[in-house]
Amino acid sequence: MAPLYDAHQHFHFDQLTPYRAKIDADLRAFGLRRAVVNGTSEEEWPVVSALAREYPWILPSYGVHPWDCGNRGPGWEAALRVRLAAEPGAGVGEIGLDRWIIDGLRPDDPRLAGLRVAPLDEQKDVLARQLALAAEFDRAASIHCVQAFGALLDVLKQARLPARGFLLHGYGGPVEMVKAFNDLGAHYSYNIELLQPRLAGRVESFQAVPADRLLVETDAPTKPPPVDRARFTLPPAADGSPVNHPGNIAVAYDALAELRGVALEDLAEKVEQNFWRLFQDS
Ligand SMILES: [Zn+2]
């Protein structure tokens, strides 16, 4: 069978730090070929870069995530340019738009501690600038979007886009918009979250995505599979939240093949082609 590829995760996040050696051994044992590890703020970029030098399966990606947009430093854009120039295989991401952080969370939510929440116009500007860098360096852009798909389409229509395309990771937008995103070069990665009954609506868009635009992701350390399906488990984080082992990419492939009604081997072969059309090796 074709090797497996994780199109979106965060190996560098604190929840995984104590288990890096075990995760690395597990991933090598079952033949993961590459995982795109997304740094989401300037502080994270050097950490991801160092990990990519240590672990050959990591394909690094650098960006300012919408959650980190409000706290970015004045030199962020120049710093991103320098990093992309220095690392020819690196992607641009995780970047995007998030309206939920603006009006969907209670102000005392612990996830907002220390964050200045950037208004949507500011998020759009920072996204467009990062897309322009991705276009200039011809790197895949990995995009996060929550409750802002209309705004995302507007930005994508006006921005310079990378010729190789961009990734809508964990796509949760309406099925009706898939065609418009396809025309602009969208690829889509889905994770095990699709199995949740509350996200049944997402399965429709998943099934509408063309086979040559489909990728698979874990989004680890978040989004662990249901306990009865998990192939790898890790202890919960200090705050009690569950931690997803990146090896559960194999579970995501299984579940997505089932939901698409295709053989696992066929999905794996297609995803391998799609992965290398979108991403490039360093
Ligand atoms: Zn992510």
mmCIF file with all atom_site columns, N, CA, C and O and ligand atoms in Angstrom, residues 8-10 13 38 40 65 94 142-144 169 217 219-223, ligand 1:
data_model
loop_
_atom_site.group_PDB
_atom_site.id
_atom_site.type_symbol
_atom_site.label_atom_id
_atom_site.label_alt_id
_atom_site.label_comp_id
_atom_site.label_asym_id
_atom_site.label_entity_id
_atom_site.label_seq_id
_atom_site.pdbx_PDB_ins_code
_atom_site.Cartn_x
_atom_site.Cartn_y
_atom_site.Cartn_z
_atom_site.occupancy
_atom_site.B_iso_or_equiv
_atom_site.pdbx_formal_charge
_atom_site.auth_seq_id
_atom_site.auth_comp_id
_atom_site.auth_asym_id
_atom_site.auth_atom_id
_atom_site.pdbx_PDB_model_num
ATOM   1  N  N  . HIS A 1 8   ? -1.899 17.891 7.921  1.00 0.00 ? 8   HIS A N  1
ATOM   2  C  CA . HIS A 1 8   ? -2.014 19.008 8.867  1.00 0.00 ? 8   HIS A CA 1
ATOM   3  C  C  . HIS A 1 8   ? -1.925 18.528 10.312 1.00 0.00 ? 8   HIS A C  1
ATOM   4  O  O  . HIS A 1 8   ? -2.805 17.814 10.794 1.00 0.00 ? 8   HIS A O  1
ATOM   5  N  N  . GLN A 1 9   ? -0.888 18.950 11.004 1.00 0.00 ? 9   GLN A N  1
ATOM   6  C  CA . GLN A 1 9   ? -0.794 18.685 12.445 1.00 0.00 ? 9   GLN A CA 1
ATOM   7  C  C  . GLN A 1 9   ? 0.193  19.644 13.098 1.00 0.00 ? 9   GLN A C  1
ATOM   8  O  O  . GLN A 1 9   ? 0.750  20.526 12.451 1.00 0.00 ? 9   GLN A O  1
ATOM   9  N  N  . HIS A 1 10  ? 0.363  19.476 14.424 1.00 0.00 ? 10  HIS A N  1
ATOM   10 C  CA . HIS A 1 10  ? 1.204  20.383 15.224 1.00 0.00 ? 10  HIS A CA 1
ATOM   11 C  C  . HIS A 1 10  ? 2.050  19.566 16.197 1.00 0.00 ? 10  HIS A C  1
ATOM   12 O  O  . HIS A 1 10  ? 1.812  19.589 17.408 1.00 0.00 ? 10  HIS A O  1
ATOM   13 N  N  . PHE A 1 13  ? 3.477  21.170 19.500 1.00 0.00 ? 13  PHE A N  1
ATOM   14 C  CA . PHE A 1 13  ? 2.687  21.676 20.624 1.00 0.00 ? 13  PHE A CA 1
ATOM   15 C  C  . PHE A 1 13  ? 3.070  20.971 21.924 1.00 0.00 ? 13  PHE A C  1
ATOM   16 O  O  . PHE A 1 13  ? 3.430  19.794 21.935 1.00 0.00 ? 13  PHE A O  1
ATOM   17 N  N  . ASN A 1 38  ? 2.561  22.585 11.293 1.00 0.00 ? 38  ASN A N  1
ATOM   18 C  CA . ASN A 1 38  ? 2.234  23.996 11.124 1.00 0.00 ? 38  ASN A CA 1
ATOM   19 C  C  . ASN A 1 38  ? 2.587  24.837 12.343 1.00 0.00 ? 38  ASN A C  1
ATOM   20 O  O  . ASN A 1 38  ? 1.964  24.698 13.395 1.00 0.00 ? 38  ASN A O  1
ATOM   21 N  N  . THR A 1 40  ? 2.214  28.317 14.147 1.00 0.00 ? 40  THR A N  1
ATOM   22 C  CA . THR A 1 40  ? 1.088  29.244 14.039 1.00 0.00 ? 40  THR A CA 1
ATOM   23 C  C  . THR A 1 40  ? 1.406  30.658 14.499 1.00 0.00 ? 40  THR A C  1
ATOM   24 O  O  . THR A 1 40  ? 0.562  31.538 14.443 1.00 0.00 ? 40  THR A O  1
ATOM   25 N  N  . HIS A 1 65  ? -1.453 32.359 12.471 1.00 0.00 ? 65  HIS A N  1
ATOM   26 C  CA . HIS A 1 65  ? -2.811 31.822 12.587 1.00 0.00 ? 65  HIS A CA 1
ATOM   27 C  C  . HIS A 1 65  ? -3.760 32.959 12.993 1.00 0.00 ? 65  HIS A C  1
ATOM   28 O  O  . HIS A 1 65  ? -3.336 33.886 13.699 1.00 0.00 ? 65  HIS A O  1
ATOM   29 N  N  . GLU A 1 94  ? 0.104  27.855 9.590  1.00 0.00 ? 94  GLU A N  1
ATOM   30 C  CA . GLU A 1 94  ? -1.329 27.880 9.364  1.00 0.00 ? 94  GLU A CA 1
ATOM   31 C  C  . GLU A 1 94  ? -1.833 29.312 9.382  1.00 0.00 ? 94  GLU A C  1
ATOM   32 O  O  . GLU A 1 94  ? -1.570 30.049 10.331 1.00 0.00 ? 94  GLU A O  1
ATOM   33 N  N  . SER A 1 142 ? -1.619 26.636 3.855  1.00 0.00 ? 142 SER A N  1
ATOM   34 C  CA . SER A 1 142 ? -2.550 25.824 4.655  1.00 0.00 ? 142 SER A CA 1
ATOM   35 C  C  . SER A 1 142 ? -3.484 26.745 5.425  1.00 0.00 ? 142 SER A C  1
ATOM   36 O  O  . SER A 1 142 ? -3.033 27.526 6.267  1.00 0.00 ? 142 SER A O  1
ATOM   37 N  N  . ILE A 1 143 ? -4.770 26.644 5.120  1.00 0.00 ? 143 ILE A N  1
ATOM   38 C  CA . ILE A 1 143 ? -5.752 27.639 5.587  1.00 0.00 ? 143 ILE A CA 1
ATOM   39 C  C  . ILE A 1 143 ? -6.750 27.039 6.572  1.00 0.00 ? 143 ILE A C  1
ATOM   40 O  O  . ILE A 1 143 ? -7.337 25.985 6.324  1.00 0.00 ? 143 ILE A O  1
ATOM   41 N  N  . HIS A 1 144 ? -6.931 27.767 7.665  1.00 0.00 ? 144 HIS A N  1
ATOM   42 C  CA . HIS A 1 144 ? -7.923 27.463 8.703  1.00 0.00 ? 144 HIS A CA 1
ATOM   43 C  C  . HIS A 1 144 ? -9.070 28.448 8.493  1.00 0.00 ? 144 HIS A C  1
ATOM   44 O  O  . HIS A 1 144 ? -8.842 29.637 8.292  1.00 0.00 ? 144 HIS A O  1
ATOM   45 N  N  . HIS A 1 169 ? -7.889 23.236 5.406  1.00 0.00 ? 169 HIS A N  1
ATOM   46 C  CA . HIS A 1 169 ? -7.733 22.110 6.336  1.00 0.00 ? 169 HIS A CA 1
ATOM   47 C  C  . HIS A 1 169 ? -8.986 21.958 7.196  1.00 0.00 ? 169 HIS A C  1
ATOM   48 O  O  . HIS A 1 169 ? -9.584 22.946 7.601  1.00 0.00 ? 169 HIS A O  1
ATOM   49 N  N  . GLU A 1 217 ? -5.719 14.310 7.319  1.00 0.00 ? 217 GLU A N  1
ATOM   50 C  CA . GLU A 1 217 ? -4.959 14.966 8.387  1.00 0.00 ? 217 GLU A CA 1
ATOM   51 C  C  . GLU A 1 217 ? -5.377 14.415 9.743  1.00 0.00 ? 217 GLU A C  1
ATOM   52 O  O  . GLU A 1 217 ? -6.432 13.778 9.876  1.00 0.00 ? 217 GLU A O  1
ATOM   53 N  N  . ASP A 1 219 ? -4.686 16.787 12.603 1.00 0.00 ? 219 ASP A N  1
ATOM   54 C  CA . ASP A 1 219 ? -4.761 17.996 13.420 1.00 0.00 ? 219 ASP A CA 1
ATOM   55 C  C  . ASP A 1 219 ? -4.284 17.717 14.849 1.00 0.00 ? 219 ASP A C  1
ATOM   56 O  O  . ASP A 1 219 ? -4.651 18.419 15.786 1.00 0.00 ? 219 ASP A O  1
ATOM   57 N  N  . ALA A 1 220 ? -3.454 16.670 15.028 1.00 0.00 ? 220 ALA A N  1
ATOM   58 C  CA . ALA A 1 220 ? -2.888 16.367 16.354 1.00 0.00 ? 220 ALA A CA 1
ATOM   59 C  C  . ALA A 1 220 ? -2.091 17.570 16.856 1.00 0.00 ? 220 ALA A C  1
ATOM   60 O  O  . ALA A 1 220 ? -1.488 18.268 16.047 1.00 0.00 ? 220 ALA A O  1
ATOM   61 N  N  . PRO A 1 221 ? -2.124 17.824 18.168 1.00 0.00 ? 221 PRO A N  1
ATOM   62 C  CA . PRO A 1 221 ? -2.636 16.964 19.252 1.00 0.00 ? 221 PRO A CA 1
ATOM   63 C  C  . PRO A 1 221 ? -4.140 17.090 19.515 1.00 0.00 ? 221 PRO A C  1
ATOM   64 O  O  . PRO A 1 221 ? -4.618 16.502 20.488 1.00 0.00 ? 221 PRO A O  1
ATOM   65 N  N  . THR A 1 222 ? -4.886 17.823 18.697 1.00 0.00 ? 222 THR A N  1
ATOM   66 C  CA . THR A 1 222 ? -6.334 17.898 18.929 1.00 0.00 ? 222 THR A CA 1
ATOM   67 C  C  . THR A 1 222 ? -7.038 16.792 18.138 1.00 0.00 ? 222 THR A C  1
ATOM   68 O  O  . THR A 1 222 ? -6.425 16.086 17.355 1.00 0.00 ? 222 THR A O  1
ATOM   69 N  N  . LYS A 1 223 ? -8.339 16.685 18.349 1.00 0.00 ? 223 LYS A N  1
ATOM   70 C  CA . LYS A 1 223 ? -9.236 15.788 17.612 1.00 0.00 ? 223 LYS A CA 1
ATOM   71 C  C  . LYS A 1 223 ? -8.860 14.298 17.672 1.00 0.00 ? 223 LYS A C  1
ATOM   72 O  O  . LYS A 1 223 ? -8.649 13.658 16.649 1.00 0.00 ? 223 LYS A O  1
HETATM 73 ZN ZN . ZN  B 2 .   ? -4.039 23.430 12.879 1.00 0.00 ? 1   ZN  B ZN 1
#
